C-alpha positions in Angstrom: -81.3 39.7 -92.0 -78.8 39.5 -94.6 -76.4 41.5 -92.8 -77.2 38.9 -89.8 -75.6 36.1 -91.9 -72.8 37.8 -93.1 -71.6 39.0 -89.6 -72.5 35.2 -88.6 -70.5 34.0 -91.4 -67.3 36.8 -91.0 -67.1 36.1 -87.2 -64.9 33.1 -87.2 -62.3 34.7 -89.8 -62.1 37.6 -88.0 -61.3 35.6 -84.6 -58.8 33.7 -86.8 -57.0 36.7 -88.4 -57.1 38.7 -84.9 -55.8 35.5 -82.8 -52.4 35.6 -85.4 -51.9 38.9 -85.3 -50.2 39.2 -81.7 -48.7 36.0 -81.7 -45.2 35.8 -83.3 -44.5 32.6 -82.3 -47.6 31.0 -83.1 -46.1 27.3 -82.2 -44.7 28.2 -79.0 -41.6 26.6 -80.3 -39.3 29.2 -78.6 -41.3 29.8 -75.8 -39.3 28.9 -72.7 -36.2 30.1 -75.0 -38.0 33.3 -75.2 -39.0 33.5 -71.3 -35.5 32.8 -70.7 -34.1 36.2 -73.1 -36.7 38.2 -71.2 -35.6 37.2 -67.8 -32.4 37.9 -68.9 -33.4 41.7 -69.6 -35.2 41.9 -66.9 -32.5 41.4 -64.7 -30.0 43.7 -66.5 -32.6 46.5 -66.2 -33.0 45.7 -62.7 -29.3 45.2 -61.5 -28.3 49.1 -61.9 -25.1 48.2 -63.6 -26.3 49.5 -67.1 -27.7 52.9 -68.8 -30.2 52.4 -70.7 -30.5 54.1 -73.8 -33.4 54.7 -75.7 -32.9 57.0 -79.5 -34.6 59.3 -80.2 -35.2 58.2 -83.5 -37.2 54.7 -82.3 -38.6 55.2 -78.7 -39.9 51.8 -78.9 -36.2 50.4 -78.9 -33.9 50.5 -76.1 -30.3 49.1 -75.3 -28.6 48.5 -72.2 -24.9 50.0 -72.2 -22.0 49.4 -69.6 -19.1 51.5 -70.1 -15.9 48.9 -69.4 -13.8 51.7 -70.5 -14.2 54.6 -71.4 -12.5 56.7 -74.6 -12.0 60.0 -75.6 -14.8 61.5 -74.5 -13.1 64.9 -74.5 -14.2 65.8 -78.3 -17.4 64.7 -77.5 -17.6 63.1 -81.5 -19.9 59.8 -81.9 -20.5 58.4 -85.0 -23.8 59.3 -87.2 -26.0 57.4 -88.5 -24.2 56.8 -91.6 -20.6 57.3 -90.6 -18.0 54.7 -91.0 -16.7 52.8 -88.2 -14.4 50.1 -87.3 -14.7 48.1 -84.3 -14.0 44.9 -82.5 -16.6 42.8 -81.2 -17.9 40.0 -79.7 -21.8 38.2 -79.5 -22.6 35.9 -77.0 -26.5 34.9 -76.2 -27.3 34.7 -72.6 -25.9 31.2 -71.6 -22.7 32.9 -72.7 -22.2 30.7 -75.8 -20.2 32.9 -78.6 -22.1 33.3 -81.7 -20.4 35.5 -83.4 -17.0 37.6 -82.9 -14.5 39.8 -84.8 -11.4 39.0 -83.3 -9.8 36.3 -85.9 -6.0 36.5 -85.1 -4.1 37.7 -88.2 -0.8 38.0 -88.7 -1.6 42.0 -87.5 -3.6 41.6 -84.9 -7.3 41.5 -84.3 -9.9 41.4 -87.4 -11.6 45.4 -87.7 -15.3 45.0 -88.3 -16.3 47.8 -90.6 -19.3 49.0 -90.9 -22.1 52.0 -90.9 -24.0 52.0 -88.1 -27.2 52.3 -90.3 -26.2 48.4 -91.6 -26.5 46.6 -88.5 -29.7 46.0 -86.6 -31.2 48.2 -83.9 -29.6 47.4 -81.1 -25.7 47.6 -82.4 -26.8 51.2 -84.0 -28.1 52.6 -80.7 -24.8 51.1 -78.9 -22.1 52.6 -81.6 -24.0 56.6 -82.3 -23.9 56.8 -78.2 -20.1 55.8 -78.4 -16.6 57.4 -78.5 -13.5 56.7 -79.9 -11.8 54.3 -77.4 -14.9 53.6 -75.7 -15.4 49.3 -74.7 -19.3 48.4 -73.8 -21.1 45.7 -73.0 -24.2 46.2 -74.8 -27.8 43.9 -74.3 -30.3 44.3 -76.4 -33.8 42.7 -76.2 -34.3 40.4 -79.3 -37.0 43.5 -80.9 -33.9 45.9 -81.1 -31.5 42.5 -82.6 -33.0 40.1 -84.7 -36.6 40.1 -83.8 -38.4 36.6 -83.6 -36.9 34.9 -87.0 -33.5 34.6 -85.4 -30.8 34.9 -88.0 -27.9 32.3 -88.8 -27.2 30.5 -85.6 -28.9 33.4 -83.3 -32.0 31.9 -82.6 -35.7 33.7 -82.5 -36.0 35.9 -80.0 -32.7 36.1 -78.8 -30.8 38.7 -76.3 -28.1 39.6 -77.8 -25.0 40.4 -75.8 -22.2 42.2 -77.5 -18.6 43.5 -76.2 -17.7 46.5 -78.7 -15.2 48.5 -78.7 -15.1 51.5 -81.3 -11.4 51.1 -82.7 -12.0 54.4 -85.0 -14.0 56.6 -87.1 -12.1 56.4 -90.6 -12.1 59.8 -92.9 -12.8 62.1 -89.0 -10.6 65.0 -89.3 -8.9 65.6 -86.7 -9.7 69.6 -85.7 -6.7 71.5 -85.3 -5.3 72.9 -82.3 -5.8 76.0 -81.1 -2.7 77.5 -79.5 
């Protein structure tokens, strides 16, 4: 009987505890913004105009790569996980507004971005260690494989993120010599 009252009495917190648990947006604040990012994916997937890639390392996480143009692919080198790169870039979400971008004019030229691979979220890490020198993508990533559903800065919860990249360089690569 006492065990009765207890699972009587434990019922309604456990309903509670398991009604948050699969609900990260428990206000529905974001919810058409949300429906919106995963239409957007949707239709990427669909239109056949990107690879997707999915690591090895996370097979829950996946990015969708165009190639606008295409490096050296002839040494076959990507950066690792905790290489150094410098790149160009620019983020847009999916009503095309800029959020954020590397390319501040200086008096040289374009603003390098650099970074490891290993610092940035998800979806930017897949993108670059399936890059070459040279390469320009446009890369979408689902907001899991960005900045999940707290958003960060001015990109909103559950965001698609969009990103041009271009990988400018790898510094401290030695360049193999050639063999004659």
């Amino acid at each position: 009987m006492k065990l009765l009252k207890f699972g009587l009495l434990a019922l309604p917190l456990v309903l509670s505890l398991s009604s948050c648990l699969n609900n990260d947006d428990p206000d529905n604040s974001y919810s058409e913004w949300r429906a919106e990012n995963e239409q957007y994916i949707s239709s990427a997937e669909k239109s056949g105009k990107y690879s997707k890639i999915t690591p090895d390392w996370d097979k829950t996480s996946f990015v969708l790569i165009d190639w606008v143009r295409k490096g050296d692919s002839t040494n076959k080198v990507v950066p690792l996980d905790n290489s150094t790169v410098d790149v160009v870039y620019m983020l847009t979400n999916v009503r095309g507004d800029t959020i954020d971008s590397s390319f501040r004019l200086t008096t040289n030229g374009d603003s390098i971005y650099r970074v490891q691979p290993c610092q940035t979220c998800t979806g930017f890490r897949i993108a670059l260690t399936n890059m070459n020198i040279g390469d320009s993508v446009t890369a979408v990533m689902p907001y899991y494989a960005g900045y999940g559903a707290l958003g960060s800065g001015s990109v909103l919860p559950f965001s698609t993120l969009i990103f041009q990249i271009k990988l400018v360089g790898i510094p401290g690569l030695e360049k193999l010599p050639q063999s004659n």
